[in-house]
Amino acid sequence: MGIAILGVLLSHAMEWTECENLWVLKIGTIIARLVFTEGFLFLSGFGLYYSLSKENNNILFYKRRMERVLIPFAIMAFPFYFLEFCMGKDSFCSFLLKESSLYFWAYGNNGMWYISVTIFLYILFPFIFNILFKSKVYKSILFRTIILIFLSETIIIFIYFINKPYYDLISIGITKIPIFLIGMIMAYMSKEDIKLNIYYFICICAIFIINLVLKKEFPFFISIYEICYRLLSIPLICVCLKYLKFQYLNIILKWLGKYSLEIYVIHILLINKMKYLLNLIEINNATYLHVLVTYLIVLLLCKPIHNWINKFIYYFKTM
């Protein structure tokens, strides 16, 4: 999670400072996108498999997901969304949709597509788990996973042709769902000690090259290209981090990973408010400054916010 949130921060910084056209930053963007948000979904699928296979309790599963994602998100987002409602920028309906993460499915991305898609996948996860892992035979599980990925891609393409305006609204989220399913099968392979072989990389490389061509004609193939890119880069990064022994880098990435939810949510919610504040005190054209200040505030507050939310949830659980 640490390297994924680092990639998100770097990519957003380049976008918000409008300097992504510089060749140095183009290289930075490539590095930043090695894992990116697909990495979040891959690791979510990976971690949830271990969680449910260990607990085998759907009620407990949903309870823990609410405590770890939905409730913390609602708490962190409330001051920002409530302020916009009080200022008349949002209707009460929009406020409720944003607070519940449902806004994305009605009106498209307001920056929180990852939260919306994650909660959607959490709801479906026990059903997907039972479909994929009903059989204990690896080939059967692999076949079911491939079928489910194919069906998800078919639904995405169907939405594209039937209602392209709606596809454009939600494509940033739905096109990344297959990598969540891949994370699940990878977790199963890890638990059962099934090693990746050369055919995995040959297959991914072949799909990557095919979609490199197809994405120029059909935009829905871009997501498949991006997923293949991540499926090649994520194992490479894992190997590098394991064998190159970057001690301090590993500590930083572990810390970022622990507070990745807080960092992700707050930096998106805070950036426009910080830009408005700097303009209000007549610091104009402070493009780099508002990003820098936002990131410093987020990195300073993410741990206290994380701890406070955990205490808040624990308090209500013990009442």
Coordinates of C-alpha atoms in Angstrom, one line a residue, residues 1 4-5 8 36-48 61-62 64-73 100-105 109-126 128 170 172-181 184 260-261 264-265 268:
M1 CA 0.0 0.0 0.0
A4 CA 0.8 2.7 -4.2
I5 CA -0.1 5.8 -2.2
V8 CA -0.8 8.5 -6.2
F36 CA -0.8 3.4 -8.5
T37 CA -4.5 2.9 -7.7
E38 CA -4.6 -0.5 -9.4
G39 CA -2.1 -1.6 -6.8
F40 CA -4.6 -0.6 -4.1
L41 CA -7.3 -2.8 -5.6
F42 CA -4.9 -5.7 -6.2
L43 CA -3.8 -5.6 -2.6
S44 CA -7.4 -5.2 -1.4
G45 CA -8.4 -8.4 -3.2
F46 CA -5.2 -10.1 -1.9
G47 CA -5.8 -9.0 1.7
L48 CA -9.6 -9.7 1.7
F61 CA -16.3 -9.5 7.6
Y62 CA -18.8 -6.7 6.8
R64 CA -14.7 -5.0 10.0
R65 CA -14.9 -3.5 6.5
M66 CA -17.2 -0.8 7.8
E67 CA -14.9 0.0 10.7
R68 CA -11.8 0.1 8.5
V69 CA -13.1 2.0 5.4
L70 CA -16.6 3.3 5.4
I71 CA -16.8 4.9 8.9
P72 CA -13.3 6.4 8.7
F73 CA -14.0 7.8 5.3
S100 CA -22.1 7.6 1.7
S101 CA -19.6 7.3 -1.2
L102 CA -22.6 6.8 -3.6
Y103 CA -22.0 10.1 -5.4
F104 CA -19.6 8.4 -7.9
W105 CA -22.3 6.0 -9.1
N109 CA -15.8 11.0 -10.0
N110 CA -15.5 13.7 -7.4
G111 CA -12.0 12.4 -6.4
M112 CA -13.3 9.5 -4.3
W113 CA -13.9 6.9 -7.0
Y114 CA -11.5 4.5 -5.2
I115 CA -13.6 4.6 -2.0
S116 CA -16.8 4.1 -3.9
V117 CA -15.5 1.1 -5.9
T118 CA -13.8 -0.4 -2.9
I119 CA -17.0 -0.3 -0.9
F120 CA -18.9 -1.8 -3.8
L121 CA -16.4 -4.7 -4.1
Y122 CA -16.5 -5.2 -0.3
I123 CA -20.3 -5.7 -0.6
L124 CA -19.8 -8.3 -3.4
F125 CA -16.7 -9.9 -2.0
P126 CA -18.3 -12.8 0.0
I128 CA -17.3 -13.6 -5.3
I170 CA -17.6 5.8 -14.0
I172 CA -12.1 5.4 -14.0
G173 CA -13.4 3.0 -11.4
I174 CA -15.2 0.1 -13.1
T175 CA -12.4 -0.6 -15.5
K176 CA -10.0 -1.5 -12.7
I177 CA -12.3 -4.2 -11.1
P178 CA -10.5 -7.1 -12.9
I179 CA -7.3 -6.5 -11.0
F180 CA -9.2 -6.9 -7.7
L181 CA -10.2 -10.4 -8.9
M184 CA -7.8 -12.7 -5.0
S260 CA -2.8 5.2 3.2
L261 CA -6.5 5.7 3.6
Y264 CA -5.6 9.4 0.1
V265 CA -8.9 10.9 1.4
I268 CA -7.9 15.1 -2.2

